[in-house]
CSV table of C-alpha atoms and ligand atoms in Angstrom, one decimal:
chain,number,residue,atom,x,y,z
A,18,MET,CA,249.8,15.9,280.1
A,19,ALA,CA,249.3,14.7,276.9
A,20,ASP,CA,246.4,11.8,277.2
A,21,ASN,CA,249.0,8.9,275.8
A,22,LEU,CA,250.7,9.9,279.1
A,23,LYS,CA,248.3,8.9,281.3
A,24,THR,CA,248.3,5.5,280.8
A,25,ASN,CA,250.9,2.9,282.1
A,26,ALA,CA,253.7,0.8,280.0
A,27,ARG,CA,252.2,-1.9,278.2
A,28,TYR,CA,255.3,-4.8,278.1
A,29,GLN,CA,253.8,-8.3,276.9
A,30,THR,CA,255.1,-11.3,277.8
A,31,TRP,CA,258.1,-13.9,276.4
A,32,ILE,CA,254.6,-16.3,275.4
A,33,ARG,CA,252.4,-15.0,272.7
A,34,MET,CA,248.7,-15.3,273.1
A,35,ASN,CA,247.6,-16.0,270.0
A,36,LYS,CA,250.0,-19.3,270.5
A,37,LEU,CA,248.6,-19.8,274.2
A,38,LEU,CA,244.7,-19.5,272.8
A,39,ILE,CA,245.3,-21.7,269.8
A,40,PHE,CA,246.8,-24.5,271.8
A,41,LEU,CA,243.6,-24.1,274.0
A,42,LEU,CA,241.0,-24.1,271.3
A,43,PHE,CA,243.1,-27.6,269.7
A,44,SER,CA,243.0,-29.1,274.0
A,45,LEU,CA,239.1,-28.1,273.2
A,46,LEU,CA,238.3,-29.3,270.2
A,47,PHE,CA,239.8,-32.5,271.1
A,48,ILE,CA,238.3,-32.6,274.8
A,49,LEU,CA,234.8,-32.4,273.1
A,50,LEU,CA,235.4,-35.0,270.6
A,51,THR,CA,236.5,-37.5,273.6
A,52,PHE,CA,232.7,-36.9,275.2
A,53,LEU,CA,231.1,-37.1,272.1
A,54,PRO,CA,229.1,-40.7,271.1
A,55,ILE,CA,231.2,-41.3,267.8
A,56,ASN,CA,233.0,-44.3,266.8
A,57,LEU,CA,235.0,-45.4,269.7
A,58,TYR,CA,238.4,-46.0,267.6
A,59,LEU,CA,238.1,-42.2,267.1
A,60,ARG,CA,237.1,-40.8,270.6
A,61,VAL,CA,239.7,-43.0,272.0
A,62,LEU,CA,242.3,-41.2,269.1
A,63,SER,CA,241.1,-37.9,269.9
A,64,GLY,CA,242.1,-38.7,273.7
A,65,ILE,CA,245.4,-40.0,273.0
A,66,ILE,CA,245.8,-35.9,270.8
A,67,ALA,CA,244.8,-34.5,273.6
A,68,LEU,CA,246.9,-35.6,276.0
A,69,PRO,CA,250.3,-33.0,274.9
A,70,LEU,CA,248.5,-30.5,273.7
A,71,ILE,CA,246.6,-29.9,277.5
A,72,TYR,CA,250.1,-30.2,278.8
A,73,ILE,CA,251.7,-27.4,276.2
A,74,THR,CA,248.7,-25.7,277.1
A,75,PHE,CA,249.1,-26.2,280.8
A,76,ILE,CA,252.9,-24.7,280.6
A,77,LEU,CA,252.6,-21.8,278.0
A,78,SER,CA,249.6,-20.7,280.3
A,79,TYR,CA,252.2,-21.4,283.8
A,80,SER,CA,254.6,-19.5,282.2
A,81,TYR,CA,252.7,-16.6,280.8
A,82,TYR,CA,251.3,-16.3,284.4
A,83,GLN,CA,254.9,-16.4,285.6
A,84,PHE,CA,256.0,-14.0,283.4
A,85,ALA,CA,253.8,-11.6,283.9
A,86,ALA,CA,253.2,-8.5,286.2
A,87,PHE,CA,250.3,-9.6,287.7
A,88,GLY,CA,251.8,-13.1,288.2
A,89,GLY,CA,255.3,-13.8,289.0
A,90,ASN,CA,256.8,-11.0,287.5
A,91,TYR,CA,259.8,-12.6,286.5
A,92,GLN,CA,260.3,-11.3,282.5
A,93,SER,CA,260.6,-8.5,284.6
A,94,LYS,CA,263.4,-10.0,287.1
A,95,ILE,CA,265.4,-11.4,284.2
A,96,HIS,CA,265.7,-8.2,282.9
A,97,ASP,CA,266.6,-6.3,286.4
A,98,LEU,CA,269.5,-9.4,286.7
A,99,ILE,CA,270.6,-8.4,282.9
A,100,VAL,CA,271.1,-4.4,283.8
A,101,ALA,CA,272.5,-5.7,287.0
A,102,LYS,CA,275.2,-7.4,285.4
A,103,VAL,CA,275.7,-4.6,282.8
A,104,ASN,CA,279.1,-3.6,284.2
A,105,TRP,CA,279.9,0.0,282.9
A,106,ASP,CA,280.8,3.7,284.1
A,107,GLY,CA,277.1,4.8,281.8
A,108,GLN,CA,279.1,7.1,279.3
A,109,GLY,CA,278.5,6.2,275.7
A,110,LYS,CA,276.1,4.4,273.6
A,111,MET,CA,274.8,0.8,274.6
A,112,LEU,CA,272.5,-1.8,272.1
A,113,ASP,CA,270.2,-4.2,272.7
A,114,ILE,CA,269.1,-6.7,270.2
A,115,GLY,CA,265.7,-8.0,270.2
A,116,THR,CA,264.1,-5.1,272.1
A,117,GLY,CA,260.7,-6.5,272.0
A,118,SER,CA,258.5,-4.2,274.0
A,119,GLY,CA,261.4,-1.9,275.0
A,120,SER,CA,260.8,-3.4,278.6
A,121,LEU,CA,265.2,-4.4,279.0
A,122,ILE,CA,265.5,-1.2,277.2
A,123,ILE,CA,263.9,0.8,279.3
A,124,LYS,CA,265.2,-0.1,282.7
A,125,LEU,CA,268.7,0.7,280.8
A,126,ALA,CA,268.0,3.7,280.1
A,127,LYS,CA,266.5,4.4,283.8
A,128,ALA,CA,269.6,2.6,285.4
A,129,PHE,CA,272.4,4.4,282.4
A,130,PRO,CA,270.3,8.1,282.9
A,131,GLU,CA,273.5,9.4,280.4
A,132,SER,CA,273.9,6.8,277.9
A,133,LEU,CA,272.2,6.7,274.7
A,134,LEU,CA,270.6,3.7,273.7
A,135,THR,CA,269.1,1.6,270.5
A,136,GLY,CA,266.9,-0.8,270.9
A,137,ILE,CA,266.9,-3.0,267.3
A,138,ASP,CA,263.8,-4.9,267.0
A,139,TYR,CA,262.3,-6.8,263.1
A,140,TRP,CA,259.2,-6.7,264.8
A,141,GLY,CA,257.8,-9.6,261.9
A,142,ASP,CA,253.5,-10.7,262.5
A,143,ASP,CA,254.5,-13.9,264.3
A,144,TRP,CA,255.5,-11.1,267.6
A,145,GLU,CA,252.7,-9.5,269.2
A,146,TYR,CA,255.2,-6.5,269.9
A,147,SER,CA,256.1,-3.1,267.8
A,148,LYS,CA,258.1,-0.2,267.2
A,149,ASP,CA,255.1,2.0,267.8
A,150,GLN,CA,254.5,0.3,271.6
A,151,CYS,CA,258.3,0.5,272.3
A,152,GLN,CA,257.9,4.5,271.7
A,153,ARG,CA,254.8,5.1,273.4
A,154,ASN,CA,256.6,2.8,276.1
A,155,ALA,CA,259.5,5.3,276.5
A,156,GLU,CA,258.2,8.2,276.4
A,157,ILE,CA,255.4,6.6,279.4
A,158,GLU,CA,258.8,5.7,281.0
A,159,GLY,CA,260.4,9.3,280.0
A,160,VAL,CA,263.2,7.9,278.2
A,161,SER,CA,262.3,8.9,275.1
A,162,ASP,CA,264.4,11.2,274.4
A,163,ARG,CA,267.5,9.2,274.7
A,164,ILE,CA,266.5,5.6,273.0
A,165,ASN,CA,266.4,5.2,269.1
A,166,PHE,CA,264.2,2.4,268.0
A,167,LEU,CA,264.7,0.5,264.2
A,168,LYS,CA,263.7,-1.6,262.5
A,169,ALA,CA,266.1,-4.2,261.1
A,170,SER,CA,267.2,-7.4,261.5
A,171,ALA,CA,270.1,-9.1,264.2
A,172,THR,CA,271.2,-10.4,261.2
A,173,LYS,CA,272.7,-7.4,259.6
A,174,LEU,CA,272.9,-4.4,261.6
A,175,PRO,CA,272.7,-1.2,260.2
A,176,PHE,CA,275.3,0.1,262.1
A,177,LYS,CA,279.9,0.6,261.8
A,178,ASN,CA,282.0,-1.5,263.3
A,179,ASP,CA,282.6,-1.2,266.8
A,180,GLU,CA,280.1,1.2,266.7
A,181,PHE,CA,278.8,0.2,270.6
A,182,ASP,CA,280.3,0.5,274.2
A,183,ILE,CA,277.2,-1.6,275.6
A,184,ILE,CA,275.6,-4.8,273.6
A,185,VAL,CA,272.5,-6.9,275.5
A,186,SER,CA,270.7,-9.3,273.8
A,187,CYS,CA,267.7,-11.6,276.1
A,188,LEU,CA,266.6,-14.2,274.0
A,189,THR,CA,266.5,-13.3,271.0
A,190,PHE,CA,269.6,-15.2,268.8
A,191,HIS,CA,267.7,-18.8,269.3
A,192,GLU,CA,264.0,-16.8,267.8
A,193,VAL,CA,266.6,-15.0,264.3
A,194,LYS,CA,265.4,-17.5,261.2
A,195,ASP,CA,267.1,-15.9,258.9
A,196,GLU,CA,270.7,-17.0,259.6
A,197,ARG,CA,270.4,-21.2,260.9
A,198,ASN,CA,273.6,-20.1,262.7
A,199,LYS,CA,273.1,-18.7,265.6
A,200,THR,CA,276.6,-18.3,266.1
A,201,GLU,CA,277.3,-16.1,263.0
A,202,VAL,CA,274.4,-13.8,264.4
A,203,MET,CA,276.2,-13.5,268.1
A,204,LYS,CA,279.3,-12.0,265.5
A,205,GLU,CA,276.9,-10.1,263.9
A,206,ALA,CA,277.2,-8.7,267.4
A,207,LEU,CA,280.4,-8.6,267.9
A,208,ARG,CA,281.0,-7.0,264.9
A,209,VAL,CA,279.5,-3.3,266.4
A,210,LEU,CA,280.9,-3.8,269.3
A,211,LYS,CA,284.1,-1.4,270.0
A,212,PRO,CA,287.2,-3.0,271.6
A,213,GLY,CA,287.3,-3.2,275.3
A,214,GLY,CA,283.4,-3.0,275.2
A,215,GLY,CA,281.0,-5.4,277.1
A,216,PHE,CA,278.5,-7.4,276.7
A,217,VAL,CA,275.5,-9.8,277.9
A,218,PHE,CA,273.6,-12.1,276.6
A,219,LEU,CA,270.7,-13.7,278.2
A,220,ASP,CA,269.5,-17.0,275.7
A,221,LEU,CA,268.5,-20.5,275.6
A,222,PHE,CA,272.8,-21.3,274.9
A,223,MET,CA,272.2,-25.1,276.6
A,224,ASP,CA,270.4,-26.5,273.6
A,225,GLU,CA,272.0,-28.1,271.7
A,226,LYS,CA,269.6,-28.1,268.9
A,227,ILE,CA,269.7,-24.5,268.6
A,228,PHE,CA,273.7,-23.2,269.1
A,229,GLY,CA,275.4,-26.5,268.8
A,230,ASP,CA,277.8,-27.8,271.7
A,231,GLU,CA,278.4,-24.6,274.5
A,232,LYS,CA,281.6,-25.3,274.5
A,233,GLU,CA,282.6,-25.2,270.4
A,234,LEU,CA,280.0,-21.7,270.5
A,235,LEU,CA,282.1,-20.4,273.4
A,236,ASN,CA,285.8,-21.4,272.0
A,237,SER,CA,284.6,-19.5,268.4
A,238,LEU,CA,283.1,-16.6,270.3
A,239,LYS,CA,286.2,-16.5,271.5
A,240,LYS,CA,288.6,-16.8,268.6
A,241,HIS,CA,285.9,-14.2,267.5
A,242,GLY,CA,288.0,-11.4,269.8
A,243,VAL,CA,285.7,-12.2,272.4
A,244,SER,CA,288.8,-11.4,275.7
A,245,GLU,CA,286.9,-12.1,278.4
A,246,LEU,CA,283.6,-14.2,279.2
A,247,LYS,CA,281.8,-15.9,281.9
A,248,SER,CA,279.0,-18.0,281.0
A,249,TYR,CA,276.3,-18.7,284.1
A,250,LYS,CA,273.1,-21.3,283.8
A,251,LEU,CA,269.9,-19.2,284.8
A,252,ALA,CA,268.6,-21.0,287.4
A,253,LYS,CA,272.1,-20.9,289.8
A,254,VAL,CA,271.5,-17.2,289.5
A,255,MET,CA,268.5,-17.1,290.1
A,256,LYS,CA,265.7,-18.4,292.2
A,257,LEU,CA,262.7,-19.9,289.3
A,258,PRO,CA,259.6,-21.9,289.9
A,259,LYS,CA,260.1,-25.6,288.5
A,260,LEU,CA,257.9,-25.7,285.9
A,261,LEU,CA,259.9,-22.3,284.4
A,262,LEU,CA,263.2,-24.5,284.6
A,263,ASN,CA,261.2,-27.0,281.8
A,264,LYS,CA,263.4,-27.9,278.7
A,265,LYS,CA,261.0,-25.9,276.2
A,266,VAL,CA,261.0,-22.7,278.6
A,267,LEU,CA,264.2,-21.4,280.4
A,268,GLY,CA,265.7,-24.7,281.7
A,269,ASN,CA,268.7,-24.2,279.1
A,270,ALA,CA,268.4,-20.5,279.7
A,271,MET,CA,272.0,-18.9,280.4
A,272,ILE,CA,273.9,-15.6,281.0
A,273,LEU,CA,277.6,-15.0,278.2
A,274,ILE,CA,279.1,-11.7,280.1
A,275,GLY,CA,281.6,-10.9,278.1
A,276,ARG,CA,284.1,-8.0,277.2
A,277,LYS,CA,285.8,-7.4,273.7
B,301,LIG,C1,261.7,-13.7,273.1
B,301,LIG,S1,261.2,-12.5,272.7
B,301,LIG,C2,262.1,-11.4,273.6
B,301,LIG,C3,262.4,-10.1,273.6
B,301,LIG,C4,263.0,-9.0,274.1
B,301,LIG,N1,264.3,-8.9,274.2
B,301,LIG,C5,263.0,-9.4,275.8
B,301,LIG,O1,263.2,-9.7,276.0
B,301,LIG,O2,261.9,-8.8,276.3
B,301,LIG,C6,262.5,-12.3,271.2
B,301,LIG,C7,262.8,-11.2,270.1
B,301,LIG,O3,263.4,-11.4,269.1
B,301,LIG,C8,263.0,-10.6,268.0
B,301,LIG,N2,263.5,-11.7,266.8
B,301,LIG,C9,263.0,-12.4,266.2
B,301,LIG,N3,264.2,-12.6,264.6
B,301,LIG,C10,264.2,-11.7,264.9
B,301,LIG,C11,265.2,-10.9,264.6
B,301,LIG,N4,266.0,-12.1,263.0
B,301,LIG,N5,266.0,-9.6,263.9
B,301,LIG,C12,265.7,-8.7,265.3
B,301,LIG,N6,264.6,-8.9,265.8
B,301,LIG,C13,264.7,-10.4,266.0
B,301,LIG,C14,261.5,-10.5,267.6
B,301,LIG,O4,260.4,-9.8,267.4
B,301,LIG,C15,261.0,-10.8,269.4
B,301,LIG,O5,260.8,-9.5,270.0
């Protein structure tokens, strides 16, 4: 057995470790300043600044733990939920937009053993995932022969119209920086979906600041060729720890299941 096949696949959580460490560092710095024998005004100010930093550090650490396999394993459970919502005979091509470390697409490859899968991501420096890692994970999990990983942006998918039978995407549209209007990014996904093809999108669709008015978003998708569309609040279809329902974590998460 090759050396790399002996190791376990590695799937980081959605919480970036470097972001968590930066908040932790600044929290500790401001706590320290509060206790130093310096000007009282500066100490009080440091204490006031420390409070929100401590809160954010706590939320990030707690979410990290709940998403990780050694903790609540909710990231994997949410991916399982998406897999379960894919209503398909498994014959044909599937696309995962913003594939990250490949966790979701690898689960899909196992659930649909005759499918051919493509995972795209821009794998920017601001994330801790990479294409190499996806390929390694797919090899370790024994599905690398059916998954093609491609570096591309969700705003300009390098595919012909109507190419895929199924498209999934998990917590990616809201992260796309090269297009302000996230509905346009979703329309780009629909462009490469076959008529009659299905999609399962999970994202913070209830966050108006990112996706605009929820009804308008759904109507706009319907006007753009979506023939069937159902939306579910994530918290209604899955029991989540209360703190993960914070609006800055998964409080605004929703699943859209539809057909073109
Ligand atoms: C929260 S992570 C989710 C990763 C994966 N879908 C999962 O559920 O584990 C967001 C992902 O979106 C990707 N992303 C952000 N902007 C993108 C873009 N313009 N095109 C493609 N992927 C993008 C990031 O690289 C990252 O992998």
